[in-house]
Short mmCIF file of C-alpha atoms in Angstrom, two decimals:
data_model
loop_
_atom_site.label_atom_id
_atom_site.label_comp_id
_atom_site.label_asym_id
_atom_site.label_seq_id
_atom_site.Cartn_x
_atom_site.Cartn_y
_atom_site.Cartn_z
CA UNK A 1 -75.44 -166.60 82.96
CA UNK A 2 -77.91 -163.53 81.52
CA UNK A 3 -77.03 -162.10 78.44
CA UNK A 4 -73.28 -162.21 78.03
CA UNK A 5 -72.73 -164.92 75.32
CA UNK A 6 -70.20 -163.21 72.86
CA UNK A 7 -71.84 -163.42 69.65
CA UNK A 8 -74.06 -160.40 71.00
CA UNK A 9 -71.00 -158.36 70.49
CA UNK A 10 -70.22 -156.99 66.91
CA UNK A 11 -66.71 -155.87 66.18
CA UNK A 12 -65.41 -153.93 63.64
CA UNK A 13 -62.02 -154.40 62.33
CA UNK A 14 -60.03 -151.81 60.06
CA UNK A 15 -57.13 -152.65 58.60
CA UNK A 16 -55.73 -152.03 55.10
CA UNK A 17 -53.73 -155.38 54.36
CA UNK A 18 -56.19 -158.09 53.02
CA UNK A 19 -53.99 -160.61 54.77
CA UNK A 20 -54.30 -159.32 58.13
CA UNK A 21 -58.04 -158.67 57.68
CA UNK A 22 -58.72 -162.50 57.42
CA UNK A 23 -56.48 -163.31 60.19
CA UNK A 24 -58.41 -160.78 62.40
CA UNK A 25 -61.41 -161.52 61.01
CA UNK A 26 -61.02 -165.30 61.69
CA UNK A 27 -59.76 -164.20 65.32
CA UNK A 28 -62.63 -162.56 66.54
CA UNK A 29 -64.69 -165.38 64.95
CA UNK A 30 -62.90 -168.11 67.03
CA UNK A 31 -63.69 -166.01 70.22
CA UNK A 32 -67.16 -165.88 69.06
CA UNK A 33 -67.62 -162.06 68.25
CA UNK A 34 -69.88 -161.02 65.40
CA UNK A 35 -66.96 -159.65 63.06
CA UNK A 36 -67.38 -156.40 60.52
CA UNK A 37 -63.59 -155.42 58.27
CA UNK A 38 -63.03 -152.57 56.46
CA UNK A 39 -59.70 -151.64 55.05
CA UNK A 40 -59.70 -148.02 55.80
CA UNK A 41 -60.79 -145.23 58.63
CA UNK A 42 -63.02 -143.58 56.67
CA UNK A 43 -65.12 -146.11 55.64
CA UNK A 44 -64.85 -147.42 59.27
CA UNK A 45 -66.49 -143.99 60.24
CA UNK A 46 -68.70 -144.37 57.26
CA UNK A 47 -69.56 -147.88 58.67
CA UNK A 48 -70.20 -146.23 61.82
CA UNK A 49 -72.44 -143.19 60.43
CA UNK A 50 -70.56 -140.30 61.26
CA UNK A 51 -71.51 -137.81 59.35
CA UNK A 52 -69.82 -134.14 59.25
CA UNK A 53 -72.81 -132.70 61.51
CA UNK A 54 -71.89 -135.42 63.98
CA UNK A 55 -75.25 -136.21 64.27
CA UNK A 56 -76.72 -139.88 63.99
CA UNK A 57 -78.26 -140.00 60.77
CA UNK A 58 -81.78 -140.87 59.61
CA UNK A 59 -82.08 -142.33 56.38
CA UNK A 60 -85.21 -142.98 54.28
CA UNK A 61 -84.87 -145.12 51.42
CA UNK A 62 -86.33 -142.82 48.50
CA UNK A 63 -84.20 -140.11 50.15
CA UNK A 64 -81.05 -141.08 50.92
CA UNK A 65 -78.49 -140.54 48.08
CA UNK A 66 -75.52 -143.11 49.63
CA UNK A 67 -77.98 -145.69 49.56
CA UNK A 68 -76.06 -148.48 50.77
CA UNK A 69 -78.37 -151.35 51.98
CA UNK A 70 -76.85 -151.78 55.30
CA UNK A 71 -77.85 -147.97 56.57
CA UNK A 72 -81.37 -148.79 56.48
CA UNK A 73 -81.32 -151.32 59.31
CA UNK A 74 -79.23 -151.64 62.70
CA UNK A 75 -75.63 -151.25 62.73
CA UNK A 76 -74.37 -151.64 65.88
CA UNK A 77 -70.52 -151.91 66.82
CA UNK A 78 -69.51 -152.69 70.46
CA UNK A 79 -65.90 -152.12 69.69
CA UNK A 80 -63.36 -150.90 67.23
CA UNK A 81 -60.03 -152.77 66.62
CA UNK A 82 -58.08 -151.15 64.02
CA UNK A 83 -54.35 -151.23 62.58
CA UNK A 84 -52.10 -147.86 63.09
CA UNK A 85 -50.73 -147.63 60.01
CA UNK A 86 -53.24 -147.29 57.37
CA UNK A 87 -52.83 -144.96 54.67
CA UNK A 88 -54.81 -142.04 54.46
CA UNK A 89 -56.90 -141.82 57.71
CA UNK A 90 -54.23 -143.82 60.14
CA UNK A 91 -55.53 -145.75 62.81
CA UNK A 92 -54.72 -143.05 65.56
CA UNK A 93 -56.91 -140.28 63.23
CA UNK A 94 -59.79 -142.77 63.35
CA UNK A 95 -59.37 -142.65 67.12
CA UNK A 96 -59.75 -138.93 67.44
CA UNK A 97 -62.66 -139.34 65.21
CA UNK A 98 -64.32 -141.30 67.74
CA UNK A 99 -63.36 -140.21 70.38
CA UNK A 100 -64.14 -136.25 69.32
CA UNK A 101 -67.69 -137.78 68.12
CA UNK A 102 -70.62 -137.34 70.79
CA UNK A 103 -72.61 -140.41 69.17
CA UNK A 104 -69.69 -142.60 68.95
CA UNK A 105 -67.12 -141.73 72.19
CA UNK A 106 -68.05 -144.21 74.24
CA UNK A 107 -67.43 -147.08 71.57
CA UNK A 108 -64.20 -149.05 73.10
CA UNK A 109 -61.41 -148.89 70.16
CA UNK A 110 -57.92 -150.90 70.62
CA UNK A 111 -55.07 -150.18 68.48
CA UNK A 112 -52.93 -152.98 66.46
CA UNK A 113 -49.15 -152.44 65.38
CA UNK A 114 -46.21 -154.46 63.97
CA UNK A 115 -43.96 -151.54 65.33
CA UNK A 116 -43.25 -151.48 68.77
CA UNK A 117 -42.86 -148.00 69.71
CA UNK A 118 -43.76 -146.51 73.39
CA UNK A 119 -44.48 -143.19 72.39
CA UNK A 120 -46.88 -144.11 69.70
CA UNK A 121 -48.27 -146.46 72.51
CA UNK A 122 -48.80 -144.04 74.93
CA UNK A 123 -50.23 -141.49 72.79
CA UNK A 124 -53.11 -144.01 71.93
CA UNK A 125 -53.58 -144.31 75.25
CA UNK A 126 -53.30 -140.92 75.91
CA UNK A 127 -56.08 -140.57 73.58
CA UNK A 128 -58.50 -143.07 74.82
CA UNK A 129 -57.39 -146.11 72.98
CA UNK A 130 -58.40 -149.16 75.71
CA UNK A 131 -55.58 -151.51 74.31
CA UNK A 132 -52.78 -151.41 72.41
CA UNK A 133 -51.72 -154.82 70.71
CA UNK A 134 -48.71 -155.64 68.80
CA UNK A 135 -48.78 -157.85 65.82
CA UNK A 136 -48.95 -160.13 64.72
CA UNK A 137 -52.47 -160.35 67.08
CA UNK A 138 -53.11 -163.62 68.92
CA UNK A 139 -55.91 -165.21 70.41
CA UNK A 140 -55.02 -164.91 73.72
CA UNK A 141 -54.74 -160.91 73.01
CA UNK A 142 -58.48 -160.94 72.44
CA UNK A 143 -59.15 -162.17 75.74
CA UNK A 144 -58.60 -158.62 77.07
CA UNK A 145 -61.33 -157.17 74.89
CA UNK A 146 -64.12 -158.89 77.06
CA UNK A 147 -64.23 -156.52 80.03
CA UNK A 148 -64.35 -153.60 77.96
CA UNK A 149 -67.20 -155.09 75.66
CA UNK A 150 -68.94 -156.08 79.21
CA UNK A 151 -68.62 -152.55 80.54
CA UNK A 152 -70.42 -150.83 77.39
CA UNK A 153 -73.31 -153.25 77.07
CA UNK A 154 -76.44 -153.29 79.09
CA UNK A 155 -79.54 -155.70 79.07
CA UNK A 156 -82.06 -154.20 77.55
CA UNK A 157 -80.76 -153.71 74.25
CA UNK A 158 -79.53 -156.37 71.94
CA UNK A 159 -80.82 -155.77 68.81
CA UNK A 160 -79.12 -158.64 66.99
CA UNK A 161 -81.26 -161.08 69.11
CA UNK A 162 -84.39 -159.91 68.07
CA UNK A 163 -84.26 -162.47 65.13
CA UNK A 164 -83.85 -165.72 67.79
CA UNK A 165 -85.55 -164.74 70.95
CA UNK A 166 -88.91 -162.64 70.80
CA UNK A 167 -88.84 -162.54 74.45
CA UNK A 168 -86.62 -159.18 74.33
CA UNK A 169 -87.94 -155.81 74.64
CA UNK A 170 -89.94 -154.44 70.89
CA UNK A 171 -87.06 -152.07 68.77
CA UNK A 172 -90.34 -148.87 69.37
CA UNK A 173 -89.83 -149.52 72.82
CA UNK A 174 -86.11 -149.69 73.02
CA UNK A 175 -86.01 -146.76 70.52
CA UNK A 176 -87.30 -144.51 73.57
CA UNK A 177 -85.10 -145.38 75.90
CA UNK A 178 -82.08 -145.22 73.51
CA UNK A 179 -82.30 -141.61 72.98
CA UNK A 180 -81.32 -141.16 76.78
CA UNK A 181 -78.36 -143.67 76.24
CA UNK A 182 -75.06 -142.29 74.29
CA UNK A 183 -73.81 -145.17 74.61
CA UNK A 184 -75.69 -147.50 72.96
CA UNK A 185 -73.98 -146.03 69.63
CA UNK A 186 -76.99 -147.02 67.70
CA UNK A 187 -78.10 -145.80 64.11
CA UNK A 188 -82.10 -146.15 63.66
CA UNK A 189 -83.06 -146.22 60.19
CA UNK A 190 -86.27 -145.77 61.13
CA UNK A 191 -88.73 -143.87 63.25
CA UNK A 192 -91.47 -146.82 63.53
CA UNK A 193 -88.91 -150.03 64.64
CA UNK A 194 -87.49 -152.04 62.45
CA UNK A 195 -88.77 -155.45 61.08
CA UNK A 196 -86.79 -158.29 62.57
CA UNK A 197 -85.64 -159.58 58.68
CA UNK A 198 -83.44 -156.10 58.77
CA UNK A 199 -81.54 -156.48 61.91
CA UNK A 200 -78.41 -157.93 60.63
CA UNK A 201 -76.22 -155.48 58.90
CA UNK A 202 -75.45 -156.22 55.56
CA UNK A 203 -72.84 -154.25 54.35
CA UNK A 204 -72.62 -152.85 50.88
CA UNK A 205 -69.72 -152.04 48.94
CA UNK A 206 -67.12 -152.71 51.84
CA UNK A 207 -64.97 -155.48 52.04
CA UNK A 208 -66.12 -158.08 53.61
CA UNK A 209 -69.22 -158.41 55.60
CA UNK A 210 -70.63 -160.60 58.80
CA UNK B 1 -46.67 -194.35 49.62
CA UNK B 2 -49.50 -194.98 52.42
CA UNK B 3 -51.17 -193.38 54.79
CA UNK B 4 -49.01 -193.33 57.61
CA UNK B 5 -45.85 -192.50 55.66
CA UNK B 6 -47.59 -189.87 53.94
CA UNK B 7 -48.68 -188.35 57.77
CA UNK B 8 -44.61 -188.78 59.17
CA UNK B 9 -43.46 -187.32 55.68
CA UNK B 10 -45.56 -184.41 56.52
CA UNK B 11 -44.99 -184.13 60.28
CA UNK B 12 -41.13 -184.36 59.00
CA UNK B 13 -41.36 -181.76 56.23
CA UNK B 14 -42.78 -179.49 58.88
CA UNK B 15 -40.59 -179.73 61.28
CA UNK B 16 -37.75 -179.01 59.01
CA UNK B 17 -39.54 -175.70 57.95
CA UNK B 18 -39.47 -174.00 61.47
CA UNK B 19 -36.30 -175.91 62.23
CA UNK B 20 -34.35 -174.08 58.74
CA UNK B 21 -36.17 -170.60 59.90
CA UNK B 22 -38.55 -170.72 57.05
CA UNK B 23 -41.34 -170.76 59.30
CA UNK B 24 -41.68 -169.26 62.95
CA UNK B 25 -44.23 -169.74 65.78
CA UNK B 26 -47.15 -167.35 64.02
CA UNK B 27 -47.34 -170.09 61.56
CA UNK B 28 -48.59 -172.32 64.13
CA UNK B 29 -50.80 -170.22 65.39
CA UNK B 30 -52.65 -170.25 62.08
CA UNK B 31 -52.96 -173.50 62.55
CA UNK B 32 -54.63 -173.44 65.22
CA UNK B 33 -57.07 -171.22 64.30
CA UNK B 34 -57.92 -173.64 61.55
CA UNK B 35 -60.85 -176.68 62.70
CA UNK B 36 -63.79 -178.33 60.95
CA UNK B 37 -65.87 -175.37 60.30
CA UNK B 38 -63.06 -173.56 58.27
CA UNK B 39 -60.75 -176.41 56.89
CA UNK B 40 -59.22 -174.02 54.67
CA UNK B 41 -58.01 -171.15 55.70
CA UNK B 42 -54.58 -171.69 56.13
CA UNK B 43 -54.34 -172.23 52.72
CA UNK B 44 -56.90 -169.53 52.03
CA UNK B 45 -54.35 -166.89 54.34
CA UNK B 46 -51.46 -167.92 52.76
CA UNK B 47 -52.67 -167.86 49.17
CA UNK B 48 -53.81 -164.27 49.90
CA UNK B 49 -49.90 -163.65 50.67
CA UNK B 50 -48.85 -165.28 47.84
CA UNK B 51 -50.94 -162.99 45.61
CA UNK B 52 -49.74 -159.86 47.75
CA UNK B 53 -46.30 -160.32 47.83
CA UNK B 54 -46.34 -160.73 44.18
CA UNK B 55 -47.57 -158.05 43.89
CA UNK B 56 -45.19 -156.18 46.00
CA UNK B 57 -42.15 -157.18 44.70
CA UNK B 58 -43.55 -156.43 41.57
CA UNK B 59 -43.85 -152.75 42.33
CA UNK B 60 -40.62 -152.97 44.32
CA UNK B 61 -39.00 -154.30 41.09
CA UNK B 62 -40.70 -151.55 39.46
CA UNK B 63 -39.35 -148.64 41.60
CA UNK B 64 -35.68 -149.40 40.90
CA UNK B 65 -35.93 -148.97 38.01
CA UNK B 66 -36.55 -145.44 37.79
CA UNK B 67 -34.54 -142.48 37.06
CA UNK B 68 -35.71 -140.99 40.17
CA UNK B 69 -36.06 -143.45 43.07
CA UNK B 70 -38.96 -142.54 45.35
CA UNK B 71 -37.37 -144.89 48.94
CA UNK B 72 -40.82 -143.71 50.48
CA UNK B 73 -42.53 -145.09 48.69
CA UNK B 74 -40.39 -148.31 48.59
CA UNK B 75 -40.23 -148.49 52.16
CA UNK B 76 -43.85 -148.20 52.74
CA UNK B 77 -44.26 -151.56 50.57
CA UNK B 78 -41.83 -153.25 52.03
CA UNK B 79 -43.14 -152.23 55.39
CA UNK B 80 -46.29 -153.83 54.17
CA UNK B 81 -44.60 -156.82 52.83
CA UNK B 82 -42.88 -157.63 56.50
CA UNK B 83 -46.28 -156.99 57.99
CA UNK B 84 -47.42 -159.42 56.28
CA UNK B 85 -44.72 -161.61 56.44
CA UNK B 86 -45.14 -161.50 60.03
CA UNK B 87 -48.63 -161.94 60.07
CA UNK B 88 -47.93 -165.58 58.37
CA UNK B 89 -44.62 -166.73 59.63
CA UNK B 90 -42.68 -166.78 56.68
CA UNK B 91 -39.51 -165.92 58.77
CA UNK B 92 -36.93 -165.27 56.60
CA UNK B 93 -38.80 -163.32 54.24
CA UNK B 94 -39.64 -161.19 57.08
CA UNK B 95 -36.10 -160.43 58.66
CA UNK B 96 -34.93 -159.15 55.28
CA UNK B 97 -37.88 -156.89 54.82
CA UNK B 98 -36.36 -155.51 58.13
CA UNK B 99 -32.92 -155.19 56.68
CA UNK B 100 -34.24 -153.64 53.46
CA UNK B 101 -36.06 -151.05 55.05
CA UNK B 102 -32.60 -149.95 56.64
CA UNK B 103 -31.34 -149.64 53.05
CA UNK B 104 -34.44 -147.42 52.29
CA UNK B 105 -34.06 -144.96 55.13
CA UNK B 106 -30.26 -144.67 53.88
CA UNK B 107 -31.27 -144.25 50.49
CA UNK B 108 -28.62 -146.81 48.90
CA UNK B 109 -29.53 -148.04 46.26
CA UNK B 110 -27.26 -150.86 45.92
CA UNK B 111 -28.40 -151.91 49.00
CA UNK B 112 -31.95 -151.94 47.97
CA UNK B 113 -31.20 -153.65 44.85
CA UNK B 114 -28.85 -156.36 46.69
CA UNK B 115 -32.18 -157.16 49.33
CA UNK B 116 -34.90 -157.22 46.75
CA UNK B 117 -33.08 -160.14 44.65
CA UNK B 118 -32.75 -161.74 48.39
CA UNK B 119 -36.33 -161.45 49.52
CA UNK B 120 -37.11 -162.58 46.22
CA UNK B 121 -35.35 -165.48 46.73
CA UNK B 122 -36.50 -166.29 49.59
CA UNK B 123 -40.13 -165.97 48.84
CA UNK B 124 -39.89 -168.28 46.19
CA UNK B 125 -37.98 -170.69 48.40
CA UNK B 126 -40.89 -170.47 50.80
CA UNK B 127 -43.52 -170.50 48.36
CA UNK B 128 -42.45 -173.59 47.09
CA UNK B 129 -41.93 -175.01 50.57
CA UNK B 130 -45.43 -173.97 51.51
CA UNK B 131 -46.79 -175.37 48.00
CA UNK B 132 -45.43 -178.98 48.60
CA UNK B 133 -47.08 -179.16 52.20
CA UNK B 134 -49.88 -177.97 51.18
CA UNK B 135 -49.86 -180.63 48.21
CA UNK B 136 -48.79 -183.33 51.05
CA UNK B 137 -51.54 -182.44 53.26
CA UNK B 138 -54.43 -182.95 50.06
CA UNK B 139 -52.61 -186.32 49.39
CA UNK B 140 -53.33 -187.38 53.07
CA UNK B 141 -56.75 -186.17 52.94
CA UNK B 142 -57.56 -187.72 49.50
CA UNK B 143 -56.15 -191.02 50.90
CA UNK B 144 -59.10 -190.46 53.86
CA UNK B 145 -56.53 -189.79 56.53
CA UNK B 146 -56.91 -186.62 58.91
CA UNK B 147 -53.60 -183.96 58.75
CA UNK B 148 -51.28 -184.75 62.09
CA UNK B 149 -50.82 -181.81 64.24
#
């Protein structure tokens, strides 16, 4: 089968209990996802590179003054799983977020809850959310995520694989053809590519990292 | 004690856990997210709950205490402490962080006080409980056995 081996797909997963971070965390592992956490919204949309202009954001390293390591290279997030209540930002403001967001709207985002209650449910949905899953989450709840990871990724682009298999497409080449595609949802640090060391995001100063 | 009692002691022990309401299904399914590559982290989960709900019942201790109760406030820990109750099994702790929170919305105080010296309680009952299979399950694999599912 092409391309669809599951540790192409990076996740990230917001919640703000430390507990249910490492059970998530371990979850998406065991179903062979490529696993970000956070423990809040905003540095989930930090994470992602929103920005108040809404526009993707091109850092340079002498220039930038949030210099955190992992917004010089290629941070790319193929879904969003996040708990609903989260103090702060809840998990249904990080939604909007998203979803209002012209770089980031297409990113699938599913919704976690211990509380079980239909209107909250359907107003996720209303809003875009692709799942809604009650905790405690279980492995066979991940299972759904697959078809909506499928439908957001194309070929061309897997920027995490440039490390193992030179035979994909250079970053300069893909950087062209990403500017036509919203919905790769893909920061470039740089103009000119970026060297293969950098691919892997390494984030700094958030909670846990790949 | 050898091998093979130490495995049926554990198996046993266990069993009694989910069969008392200690322990529900979830706890299982922590298990089984547990293999070769990451031998630990059941232990590693539940420690992290140890350290939380200490934490938790600290503060809940805490807000009683005051002149002014804030049951917001309360309710959103205890919320967090059945969430992650629920996230690890620990049944009975859970169920009375559901009964507490009732006694938060109503604002009675008595109540509150009467559930926090329960879920204390039953923490520490499952802490211990959790302690000695853990300690059970390092004896087996000291004496080069594997842990019985």
């Amino acid at each position: 089968m092409g391309m669809a081996a599951d540790s192409e797909f990076h996740v990230l997963a917001v919640d703000d209990s430390i507990i249910d971070r490492k059970l998530i965390e371990r979850l998406l592992k065991t179903s062979s996802y490529q696993v970000t956490t956070v423990d809040s919204g905003s540095k989930a949309l930090e994470f992602l590179g929103l920005h108040e202009d809404d526009r993707i954001h091109q850092n340079t390293p002498s220039v930038s003054p949030n210099n955190h390591q992992w917004r010089l290279q290629e941070v790319e997030v193929n879904l969003v799983i996040t708990d609903y209540c989260m103090p702060g930002m809840t998990g249904y403001d990080l939604l909007k977020k998203i979803k209002e967001s012209s770089s980031l709207k297409n990113i699938p985002v599913v919704i976690m809850s211990s509380e079980n209650v239909p209107s909250r449910i359907s107003r996720c949905l209303e809003e875009g959310a692709e799942e809604f899953f009650l905790k405690p989450v279980r492995l066979s709840d991940l299972s759904k995520l697959r078809p909506h990871l499928l439908k957001t990724k194309s070929k061309d682009h897997c920027k995490e694989q440039v490390d193992e298999k030179p035979a994909f497409p250079s970053p300069k080449q893909e950087g062209k053809e990403e500017q036509q595609q919203s919905k790769n949802n893909k920061r470039k640090a740089m103009e000119e590519g970026v060297s293969p060391e950098r691919t892997r995001p390494r984030p700094n100063g958030i909670t846990s990292m790949v | 004690m050898d091998l093979v009692q130490l495995q049926r002691q554990l198996v046993n022990y266990r069993t009694s856990l989910y069969h008392e309401g200690f322990l529900d299904e979830q706890f299982t399914q922590l298990q089984e997210l547990q293999d070769e590559n990451n031998p630990d982290f059941v232990v590693e989960v539940v420690s992290l709950f140890f350290e939380d709900s200490e934490r938790l019942l600290n503060e809940l201790s805490k807000a009683l205490e005051q002149q002014i109760i804030d049951f917001k406030r309360m309710d959103a820990r205890v919320h967090q402490l059945k969430g992650s109750s629920s996230s690890i099994g620990a049944q009975r702790v859970r169920q009375l962080c559901v009964i507490f929170r009732n006694y938060c919305e109503a604002q009675n105080v008595e109540g509150c006080l009467k559930c926090l010296q329960q879920v204390k309680h039953e923490y520490s009952i499952v802490k211990t409980k959790l302690e000695s299979m853990f300690q059970l399950e390092q004896q087996i694999l000291n004496a080069g056995g594997s842990i019985p599912v």
